[in-house]
Short mmCIF file of C-alpha atoms in Angstrom, two decimals:
data_model
loop_
_atom_site.label_atom_id
_atom_site.label_comp_id
_atom_site.label_asym_id
_atom_site.label_seq_id
_atom_site.Cartn_x
_atom_site.Cartn_y
_atom_site.Cartn_z
CA UNK M 585 118.96 113.07 108.67
CA UNK M 586 118.47 109.67 110.38
CA UNK M 587 115.66 107.51 108.93
CA UNK M 588 113.96 107.42 112.30
CA UNK M 589 113.75 111.14 112.25
CA UNK M 590 112.33 111.06 108.70
CA UNK M 591 109.60 108.68 109.90
CA UNK M 592 108.60 110.91 112.97
CA UNK M 593 108.27 113.80 110.43
CA UNK M 594 106.37 111.71 107.80
CA UNK M 595 103.92 110.63 110.32
CA UNK M 596 103.25 114.18 111.64
CA UNK M 597 102.94 115.55 107.93
CA UNK M 598 100.44 112.59 107.46
CA UNK M 599 98.36 113.53 110.22
CA UNK M 600 98.10 117.18 108.99
CA UNK M 601 97.53 116.08 105.42
CA UNK M 602 94.76 114.07 106.66
CA UNK M 603 93.33 116.63 108.98
CA UNK M 604 93.10 118.98 105.98
CA UNK M 605 90.77 116.68 103.72
CA UNK M 606 87.19 117.24 103.37
CA UNK M 607 84.75 114.39 103.95
CA UNK M 608 84.44 113.56 100.18
CA UNK M 609 88.15 113.68 99.94
CA UNK M 610 88.48 111.27 102.67
CA UNK M 611 86.11 108.71 101.06
CA UNK M 612 87.72 108.97 97.71
CA UNK M 613 89.61 106.42 96.23
CA UNK M 614 93.61 106.43 96.74
CA UNK M 615 96.33 105.00 94.57
CA UNK M 616 96.44 101.85 96.94
CA UNK M 617 93.93 99.61 95.48
CA UNK M 618 90.74 99.10 97.33
CA UNK M 619 91.69 101.86 100.15
CA UNK M 620 90.21 105.29 100.48
CA UNK M 621 92.00 108.07 102.10
CA UNK M 622 90.68 107.22 105.27
CA UNK M 623 91.58 103.39 105.02
CA UNK M 624 95.20 104.90 104.59
CA UNK M 625 94.82 106.47 108.11
CA UNK M 626 93.42 103.31 109.63
CA UNK M 627 96.42 101.39 108.03
CA UNK M 628 99.11 103.68 109.21
CA UNK M 629 97.80 103.37 112.89
CA UNK M 630 97.42 99.66 112.87
CA UNK M 631 101.22 99.47 112.82
CA UNK M 632 101.61 101.81 115.63
CA UNK M 633 98.96 100.08 117.58
CA UNK M 634 100.16 96.49 117.05
CA UNK M 635 103.66 96.75 115.88
CA UNK M 636 105.67 93.69 115.35
CA UNK M 637 103.02 91.57 117.00
CA UNK M 638 101.05 92.38 114.06
CA UNK M 639 103.64 90.55 111.69
CA UNK M 640 104.21 87.55 114.09
CA UNK M 641 100.44 86.93 114.68
CA UNK M 642 99.56 87.41 111.11
CA UNK M 643 102.24 84.69 110.11
CA UNK M 644 100.70 82.40 112.79
CA UNK M 645 97.06 82.96 111.85
CA UNK M 646 97.01 83.32 108.07
CA UNK M 647 99.88 81.24 106.89
CA UNK M 648 102.21 84.58 106.18
CA UNK M 649 99.50 86.16 104.09
CA UNK M 650 100.33 89.81 104.93
CA UNK M 651 98.18 91.24 102.69
CA UNK M 652 95.28 89.52 104.26
CA UNK M 653 96.56 90.76 107.49
CA UNK M 654 96.71 94.49 106.37
CA UNK M 655 93.29 94.40 104.93
CA UNK M 656 91.72 92.70 107.99
CA UNK M 657 93.44 95.22 110.53
CA UNK M 658 92.75 98.15 108.29
CA UNK M 659 88.66 97.27 107.78
CA UNK M 660 88.75 96.74 111.54
CA UNK M 661 90.62 100.14 112.61
CA UNK M 662 88.68 101.82 109.62
CA UNK M 663 85.39 102.15 111.67
CA UNK M 664 87.05 104.62 113.92
CA UNK M 665 86.57 108.20 112.66
CA UNK M 666 89.30 109.94 111.07
CA UNK M 667 89.72 112.46 113.88
CA UNK M 668 90.48 109.54 116.40
CA UNK M 669 93.12 108.21 113.71
CA UNK M 670 94.64 111.39 113.33
CA UNK M 671 95.05 111.88 116.97
CA UNK M 672 96.78 108.48 117.26
CA UNK M 673 99.13 109.18 114.32
CA UNK M 674 100.27 112.18 116.12
CA UNK M 675 100.18 110.90 119.65
CA UNK M 676 102.43 107.88 118.54
CA UNK M 677 104.58 109.63 115.89
CA UNK M 678 107.68 108.76 118.17
CA UNK M 679 107.23 105.14 118.00
CA UNK M 680 110.35 103.19 117.42
CA UNK M 681 108.77 100.04 116.13
CA UNK M 682 110.54 98.44 113.33
CA UNK M 683 110.00 95.66 110.83
CA UNK M 684 111.67 92.54 112.24
CA UNK M 685 115.10 91.77 110.64
CA UNK M 686 114.62 94.73 108.43
CA UNK M 687 115.16 97.87 110.22
CA UNK M 688 113.37 101.48 109.73
CA UNK M 689 113.90 101.68 106.08
CA UNK M 690 110.56 99.43 105.09
CA UNK M 691 108.62 101.89 107.64
CA UNK M 692 109.64 104.93 105.92
CA UNK M 693 109.08 103.50 102.34
CA UNK M 694 105.40 102.48 103.52
CA UNK M 695 104.47 106.07 104.63
CA UNK M 696 106.28 107.59 101.57
CA UNK M 697 104.33 105.46 99.39
CA UNK M 698 100.97 106.20 101.26
CA UNK M 699 101.79 109.99 101.08
CA UNK M 700 102.02 109.67 97.18
CA UNK M 701 98.86 107.33 97.34
CA UNK M 702 96.90 110.27 98.95
CA UNK M 703 98.39 113.39 97.32
CA UNK M 704 98.65 112.45 93.62
CA UNK M 705 95.04 111.53 92.85
CA UNK M 706 93.88 114.59 94.93
CA UNK M 707 96.42 116.97 93.11
CA UNK M 708 97.97 118.17 96.47
CA UNK M 709 101.38 119.17 95.73
CA UNK M 710 104.55 118.46 97.83
CA UNK M 711 108.21 118.46 96.71
CA UNK M 712 108.91 115.19 98.55
CA UNK M 713 112.79 115.00 99.85
CA UNK M 714 114.93 113.03 97.34
CA UNK M 715 116.63 111.69 100.52
CA UNK M 716 113.34 109.92 101.53
CA UNK M 717 112.70 108.95 98.09
CA UNK M 718 115.92 107.32 97.80
CA UNK M 719 115.47 105.28 101.14
CA UNK M 720 112.06 103.84 99.60
CA UNK M 721 113.66 103.24 96.10
CA UNK M 722 116.90 101.43 97.56
CA UNK M 723 114.70 99.32 100.04
CA UNK M 724 112.14 98.27 97.38
CA UNK M 725 114.99 97.42 94.82
CA UNK M 726 117.62 95.85 97.08
CA UNK M 727 115.93 93.90 99.86
CA UNK M 728 112.24 94.54 100.30
CA UNK M 729 110.98 93.39 103.82
CA UNK M 730 107.86 91.05 104.30
CA UNK M 731 105.00 92.71 102.48
CA UNK M 732 107.01 94.17 99.64
CA UNK M 733 107.51 92.62 96.25
CA UNK M 734 107.26 88.87 97.67
CA UNK M 735 106.43 87.75 94.23
CA UNK M 736 109.38 88.94 92.75
CA UNK M 737 107.84 91.68 90.64
CA UNK M 738 111.15 93.45 90.18
CA UNK M 739 113.34 90.49 89.10
CA UNK M 740 115.17 91.04 85.89
CA UNK M 741 114.56 94.67 85.71
CA UNK M 742 116.58 98.06 85.62
CA UNK M 743 115.15 100.51 87.54
CA UNK M 744 116.30 104.03 86.75
CA UNK M 745 115.31 107.22 87.99
CA UNK M 746 116.19 109.94 85.60
CA UNK M 747 115.83 112.85 87.59
CA UNK M 748 117.87 111.68 90.57
CA UNK M 749 120.64 109.45 88.81
CA UNK M 750 119.65 106.25 90.57
CA UNK M 751 120.25 102.97 88.72
CA UNK M 752 119.60 99.44 90.18
CA UNK M 753 119.52 95.94 88.82
CA UNK M 754 119.96 94.54 85.21
CA UNK M 755 117.95 93.58 82.56
CA UNK M 756 114.79 95.62 80.72
CA UNK M 757 114.66 99.07 81.77
CA UNK M 758 112.03 100.64 83.61
CA UNK M 759 112.72 104.22 83.97
CA UNK M 760 111.28 107.66 84.72
CA UNK M 761 111.19 110.22 87.57
CA UNK M 762 111.61 109.19 91.13
CA UNK M 763 108.20 109.55 92.50
CA UNK M 764 106.35 107.38 89.79
CA UNK M 765 109.10 105.06 89.72
CA UNK M 766 109.07 104.36 93.38
CA UNK M 767 105.14 104.12 93.06
CA UNK M 768 105.45 101.49 90.24
CA UNK M 769 107.96 99.56 92.43
CA UNK M 770 105.38 99.56 95.31
CA UNK M 771 102.70 98.03 93.19
CA UNK M 772 100.69 101.01 91.92
CA UNK M 773 99.64 100.26 88.32
CA UNK M 774 98.52 103.66 87.47
CA UNK M 775 102.25 104.94 87.96
CA UNK M 776 103.29 103.07 84.84
CA UNK M 777 101.83 105.60 82.63
CA UNK M 778 104.57 107.83 83.49
CA UNK M 779 107.34 105.49 83.01
CA UNK M 780 109.28 104.26 79.78
CA UNK M 781 111.48 101.31 78.73
CA UNK M 782 111.03 97.91 77.76
CA UNK M 783 110.59 96.48 81.09
CA UNK M 784 107.27 98.52 81.61
CA UNK M 785 105.22 95.86 79.75
CA UNK M 786 106.81 93.09 81.81
CA UNK M 787 106.22 95.06 85.32
CA UNK M 788 102.62 95.96 84.09
CA UNK M 789 101.88 92.30 83.23
CA UNK M 790 103.26 91.03 86.81
CA UNK M 791 101.30 93.68 88.66
CA UNK M 792 98.13 92.91 86.75
CA UNK M 793 98.06 89.28 86.42
CA UNK M 794 99.84 88.86 89.86
CA UNK M 795 98.42 85.45 91.54
CA UNK M 796 98.87 84.54 95.21
CA UNK M 797 101.88 82.25 96.02
CA UNK M 798 101.02 79.07 97.33
CA UNK M 799 100.89 79.03 101.20
CA UNK M 800 104.22 77.01 101.72
CA UNK M 801 106.19 79.21 99.22
CA UNK M 802 104.72 82.30 100.87
CA UNK M 803 105.50 81.24 104.45
CA UNK M 804 109.09 80.16 103.21
CA UNK M 805 109.97 83.76 101.98
CA UNK M 806 108.60 85.33 104.80
CA UNK M 807 110.38 83.21 107.29
CA UNK M 808 113.65 83.58 105.17
CA UNK M 809 113.51 87.27 105.91
CA UNK M 810 112.67 86.59 109.47
CA UNK M 811 115.42 84.38 110.26
CA UNK M 812 118.35 86.36 108.25
CA UNK M 813 120.69 88.37 110.10
CA UNK M 814 119.44 91.92 111.14
CA UNK M 815 121.19 94.97 109.25
CA UNK M 816 123.82 96.57 111.55
CA UNK M 817 122.23 99.67 111.33
CA UNK M 818 118.60 98.16 112.28
CA UNK M 819 117.95 100.92 114.89
CA UNK M 820 118.37 104.06 112.77
CA UNK M 821 121.05 105.54 110.38
CA UNK M 822 121.94 108.47 108.20
CA UNK M 823 120.39 108.24 104.64
CA UNK M 824 123.85 108.27 103.00
CA UNK M 825 124.59 107.05 99.44
CA UNK M 826 122.25 109.19 97.16
CA UNK M 827 123.19 109.09 93.70
#
């Protein structure tokens, strides 16, 4: 399956998932620090609503503080009802907006992470496709786009998904099943309890004591991505290379 088709399917699944939650569940905390389940719905919609303009305007307005951009826009859109957000998520599920110079992979990675952010704390089961987890794993491990691991949280670590046979990087090992591994790579501290290896304390320290980069350093990293050549398969591709 092509990555774009996975994104469309995941947006529709997210809409169905959110539509099935109670008011109390929507107000409960997700695995994404500081966000409720309703906030995640708002965040997913801001990308559909603003697309690449969200990134470029955020760079200009905040000195490339993309966390601040996400928090501000999410807080603004979270004022809307969940029903309105779900409706827009379904209506714009076919959007082809990508991350500049990065293609579709980071879009899918973001949705996969947020699916897990919702389902895991609520105990809602789903067998997430290994193909989709691999796209998220490979993107986070190999070449994160702006907004993912800009502080180098995965530097010098070997990331091993024991159940899937994936292995990336060198150094102290962080290993476990693919779902918690991808969550930890994406900054979810609670997932570290399901992982093993000498690299787990290193990653935990990086996640818990992370400090914001200086504006000039942050801007340089983001611009370095934006001026790099786009991937040849930027629009979409088959998710090949598993294992």
